[in-house]
Amino acid sequence: MPIDDDFYRTRQSRSIGGRIAVALVLLLLIAGLGGIVWTLAGSWKGSLFGPREESSEAVPAATSSPSALPSPVAPGTATPEALDARMADLEQRVIRVSVAAQSASSYANRAEAIMVAFASRRALDAGAPLDYLEGQLRILFGEAQPKAVATIINASADPVTINKLRAGLDDINGLFEKGNPKEGWWSSTMRTLGSLVTLRRASIPAPEPEQRLARARRAVEAGQIEDAIKEMAALPNQPTVAQWLEQARRYNEAHRALDVIEQAAILEPRTTPAPALAAPVEGGNAAEAVPAAPVTQPQP
């Protein structure tokens, strides 16, 4: 039908036009890239060998004879001294780029170590396993801080959290409120009468178990686990108290180890080569300008 033929021709012409447009765009991109490459190549060649001067000798025109060869063009007038100076300048640039690359790599490694240390702390605080962080801890801190790494890995096997310490204090408080079921009525009565009146200095904290538990709870909430351990260690020796003290000591040791690796990640010294930025040697060998040996500088 005529309508279908017109539609087909229109669609075919649009398809051909689209292909032509895509081809033109690709040609323009290729031409632009070629111009950029040609410009960069020309600038690099000019910076390395310097500007060329026109030869004073005229090049004879080519004759009609096929056996006639063109005369060679005179080379540039760059002297060996100028080339040595250029090479020395390029060596200085390479040294500066190398120093910048090493500094960037050092900062990247330090950032990775800090992230691993903080992620390990978050995992222990949440009571979650270390998983892949265990391998990263061994790689980044295993040689410098092996004891701290071992403590953190052992603590992650059965992590102790602040919530677990709070729950332990609640259990101990309930036991003291109910009293010891094995304690006789006479001992219980004498203990109660003895606690009615207590003589002590105002600067000395109250020795009652309830008061010690309250102070230990406040210390745990403030993150002062050592103070809580001191308060709980003064309580009568009971299995529940001993279990809480063992958990609190493990928590304290694990977080001390985390502090150690965080400090190592932040303050670990890095090796920075001292750049040799001497002036280019004119008239001499560029290889004589040797960069200084690497210098280890601690980073605050």
PDB file of N, CA and C in Angstrom, residues 147-187:
ATOM      1  N   LYS A 147      50.415  -8.508  71.106  1.00  0.00           N
ATOM      2  CA  LYS A 147      49.661  -8.792  72.326  1.00  0.00           C
ATOM      3  C   LYS A 147      48.277  -8.163  72.273  1.00  0.00           C
ATOM      4  N   ALA A 148      48.197  -6.923  71.807  1.00  0.00           N
ATOM      5  CA  ALA A 148      46.898  -6.254  71.717  1.00  0.00           C
ATOM      6  C   ALA A 148      45.989  -6.963  70.719  1.00  0.00           C
ATOM      7  N   VAL A 149      46.552  -7.394  69.593  1.00  0.00           N
ATOM      8  CA  VAL A 149      45.743  -8.099  68.593  1.00  0.00           C
ATOM      9  C   VAL A 149      45.219  -9.414  69.157  1.00  0.00           C
ATOM     10  N   ALA A 150      46.066 -10.157  69.866  1.00  0.00           N
ATOM     11  CA  ALA A 150      45.624 -11.426  70.455  1.00  0.00           C
ATOM     12  C   ALA A 150      44.527 -11.200  71.494  1.00  0.00           C
ATOM     13  N   THR A 151      44.649 -10.137  72.291  1.00  0.00           N
ATOM     14  CA  THR A 151      43.622  -9.845  73.296  1.00  0.00           C
ATOM     15  C   THR A 151      42.280  -9.532  72.643  1.00  0.00           C
ATOM     16  N   ILE A 152      42.302  -8.751  71.577  1.00  0.00           N
ATOM     17  CA  ILE A 152      41.051  -8.393  70.895  1.00  0.00           C
ATOM     18  C   ILE A 152      40.411  -9.621  70.262  1.00  0.00           C
ATOM     19  N   ILE A 153      41.214 -10.462  69.625  1.00  0.00           N
ATOM     20  CA  ILE A 153      40.662 -11.653  68.975  1.00  0.00           C
ATOM     21  C   ILE A 153      40.085 -12.613  70.010  1.00  0.00           C
ATOM     22  N   ASN A 154      40.767 -12.790  71.145  1.00  0.00           N
ATOM     23  CA  ASN A 154      40.240 -13.662  72.196  1.00  0.00           C
ATOM     24  C   ASN A 154      38.953 -13.100  72.795  1.00  0.00           C
ATOM     25  N   ALA A 155      38.888 -11.782  72.943  1.00  0.00           N
ATOM     26  CA  ALA A 155      37.675 -11.177  73.493  1.00  0.00           C
ATOM     27  C   ALA A 155      36.500 -11.310  72.537  1.00  0.00           C
ATOM     28  N   SER A 156      36.763 -11.336  71.235  1.00  0.00           N
ATOM     29  CA  SER A 156      35.664 -11.447  70.271  1.00  0.00           C
ATOM     30  C   SER A 156      35.024 -12.829  70.275  1.00  0.00           C
ATOM     31  N   ALA A 157      35.728 -13.841  70.823  1.00  0.00           N
ATOM     32  CA  ALA A 157      35.136 -15.180  70.885  1.00  0.00           C
ATOM     33  C   ALA A 157      33.929 -15.207  71.817  1.00  0.00           C
ATOM     34  N   ASP A 158      33.988 -14.461  72.914  1.00  0.00           N
ATOM     35  CA  ASP A 158      32.856 -14.339  73.846  1.00  0.00           C
ATOM     36  C   ASP A 158      32.794 -12.882  74.295  1.00  0.00           C
ATOM     37  N   PRO A 159      32.287 -11.996  73.455  1.00  0.00           N
ATOM     38  CA  PRO A 159      32.351 -10.559  73.759  1.00  0.00           C
ATOM     39  C   PRO A 159      31.487 -10.180  74.952  1.00  0.00           C
ATOM     40  N   VAL A 160      32.000  -9.225  75.710  1.00  0.00           N
ATOM     41  CA  VAL A 160      31.284  -8.664  76.861  1.00  0.00           C
ATOM     42  C   VAL A 160      30.887  -7.237  76.505  1.00  0.00           C
ATOM     43  N   THR A 161      29.622  -6.924  76.669  1.00  0.00           N
ATOM     44  CA  THR A 161      29.111  -5.601  76.334  1.00  0.00           C
ATOM     45  C   THR A 161      28.695  -4.861  77.601  1.00  0.00           C
ATOM     46  N   ILE A 162      28.450  -3.571  77.441  1.00  0.00           N
ATOM     47  CA  ILE A 162      27.971  -2.764  78.565  1.00  0.00           C
ATOM     48  C   ILE A 162      26.616  -3.271  79.050  1.00  0.00           C
ATOM     49  N   ASN A 163      25.765  -3.672  78.146  1.00  0.00           N
ATOM     50  CA  ASN A 163      24.452  -4.185  78.545  1.00  0.00           C
ATOM     51  C   ASN A 163      24.582  -5.446  79.394  1.00  0.00           C
ATOM     52  N   LYS A 164      25.551  -6.294  79.061  1.00  0.00           N
ATOM     53  CA  LYS A 164      25.757  -7.497  79.867  1.00  0.00           C
ATOM     54  C   LYS A 164      26.256  -7.140  81.264  1.00  0.00           C
ATOM     55  N   LEU A 165      27.106  -6.138  81.382  1.00  0.00           N
ATOM     56  CA  LEU A 165      27.571  -5.710  82.703  1.00  0.00           C
ATOM     57  C   LEU A 165      26.430  -5.092  83.506  1.00  0.00           C
ATOM     58  N   ARG A 166      25.571  -4.326  82.861  1.00  0.00           N
ATOM     59  CA  ARG A 166      24.414  -3.762  83.568  1.00  0.00           C
ATOM     60  C   ARG A 166      23.494  -4.872  84.083  1.00  0.00           C
ATOM     61  N   ALA A 167      23.236  -5.855  83.233  1.00  0.00           N
ATOM     62  CA  ALA A 167      22.370  -6.961  83.653  1.00  0.00           C
ATOM     63  C   ALA A 167      22.987  -7.732  84.819  1.00  0.00           C
ATOM     64  N   GLY A 168      24.314  -7.897  84.803  1.00  0.00           N
ATOM     65  CA  GLY A 168      24.965  -8.569  85.922  1.00  0.00           C
ATOM     66  C   GLY A 168      24.819  -7.805  87.225  1.00  0.00           C
ATOM     67  N   LEU A 169      24.905  -6.482  87.161  1.00  0.00           N
ATOM     68  CA  LEU A 169      24.702  -5.681  88.372  1.00  0.00           C
ATOM     69  C   LEU A 169      23.274  -5.807  88.885  1.00  0.00           C
ATOM     70  N   ASP A 170      22.309  -5.879  87.995  1.00  0.00           N
ATOM     71  CA  ASP A 170      20.918  -6.061  88.427  1.00  0.00           C
ATOM     72  C   ASP A 170      20.738  -7.400  89.139  1.00  0.00           C
ATOM     73  N   ASP A 171      21.356  -8.448  88.613  1.00  0.00           N
ATOM     74  CA  ASP A 171      21.249  -9.758  89.264  1.00  0.00           C
ATOM     75  C   ASP A 171      21.884  -9.743  90.650  1.00  0.00           C
ATOM     76  N   ILE A 172      23.041  -9.108  90.759  1.00  0.00           N
ATOM     77  CA  ILE A 172      23.713  -9.048  92.064  1.00  0.00           C
ATOM     78  C   ILE A 172      22.896  -8.232  93.051  1.00  0.00           C
ATOM     79  N   ASN A 173      22.309  -7.147  92.597  1.00  0.00           N
ATOM     80  CA  ASN A 173      21.479  -6.327  93.476  1.00  0.00           C
ATOM     81  C   ASN A 173      20.281  -7.119  93.990  1.00  0.00           C
ATOM     82  N   GLY A 174      19.666  -7.930  93.120  1.00  0.00           N
ATOM     83  CA  GLY A 174      18.543  -8.756  93.566  1.00  0.00           C
ATOM     84  C   GLY A 174      18.966  -9.775  94.608  1.00  0.00           C
ATOM     85  N   LEU A 175      20.163 -10.338  94.466  1.00  0.00           N
ATOM     86  CA  LEU A 175      20.631 -11.296  95.464  1.00  0.00           C
ATOM     87  C   LEU A 175      20.843 -10.642  96.821  1.00  0.00           C
ATOM     88  N   PHE A 176      21.389  -9.444  96.835  1.00  0.00           N
ATOM     89  CA  PHE A 176      21.617  -8.772  98.116  1.00  0.00           C
ATOM     90  C   PHE A 176      20.305  -8.329  98.762  1.00  0.00           C
ATOM     91  N   GLU A 177      19.323  -7.995  97.960  1.00  0.00           N
ATOM     92  CA  GLU A 177      18.037  -7.611  98.539  1.00  0.00           C
ATOM     93  C   GLU A 177      17.329  -8.807  99.157  1.00  0.00           C
ATOM     94  N   LYS A 178      17.429  -9.970  98.515  1.00  0.00           N
ATOM     95  CA  LYS A 178      16.795 -11.166  99.070  1.00  0.00           C
ATOM     96  C   LYS A 178      17.588 -11.750 100.226  1.00  0.00           C
ATOM     97  N   GLY A 179      18.884 -11.524 100.226  1.00  0.00           N
ATOM     98  CA  GLY A 179      19.728 -12.094 101.256  1.00  0.00           C
ATOM     99  C   GLY A 179      20.191 -13.492 100.882  1.00  0.00           C
ATOM    100  N   ASN A 180      21.156 -13.969 101.613  1.00  0.00           N
ATOM    101  CA  ASN A 180      21.695 -15.299 101.363  1.00  0.00           C
ATOM    102  C   ASN A 180      20.755 -16.349 101.949  1.00  0.00           C
ATOM    103  N   PRO A 181      20.240 -17.273 101.133  1.00  0.00           N
ATOM    104  CA  PRO A 181      19.315 -18.266 101.690  1.00  0.00           C
ATOM    105  C   PRO A 181      19.966 -19.210 102.697  1.00  0.00           C
ATOM    106  N   LYS A 182      21.289 -19.369 102.657  1.00  0.00           N
ATOM    107  CA  LYS A 182      21.972 -20.243 103.604  1.00  0.00           C
ATOM    108  C   LYS A 182      22.289 -19.546 104.926  1.00  0.00           C
ATOM    109  N   GLU A 183      22.052 -18.256 104.967  1.00  0.00           N
ATOM    110  CA  GLU A 183      22.370 -17.508 106.190  1.00  0.00           C
ATOM    111  C   GLU A 183      21.277 -17.744 107.243  1.00  0.00           C
ATOM    112  N   GLY A 184      21.663 -18.013 108.475  1.00  0.00           N
ATOM    113  CA  GLY A 184      20.710 -18.255 109.555  1.00  0.00           C
ATOM    114  C   GLY A 184      20.034 -16.974 110.026  1.00  0.00           C
ATOM    115  N   TRP A 185      18.967 -17.155 110.832  1.00  0.00           N
ATOM    116  CA  TRP A 185      18.224 -15.972 111.271  1.00  0.00           C
ATOM    117  C   TRP A 185      19.046 -15.126 112.215  1.00  0.00           C
ATOM    118  N   TRP A 186      19.897 -15.783 113.041  1.00  0.00           N
ATOM    119  CA  TRP A 186      20.712 -15.022 113.984  1.00  0.00           C
ATOM    120  C   TRP A 186      21.752 -14.166 113.237  1.00  0.00           C
ATOM    121  N   SER A 187      22.403 -14.744 112.272  1.00  0.00           N
ATOM    122  CA  SER A 187      23.391 -13.986 111.499  1.00  0.00           C
ATOM    123  C   SER A 187      22.733 -12.854 110.724  1.00  0.00           C
TER     124      SER A 187
END
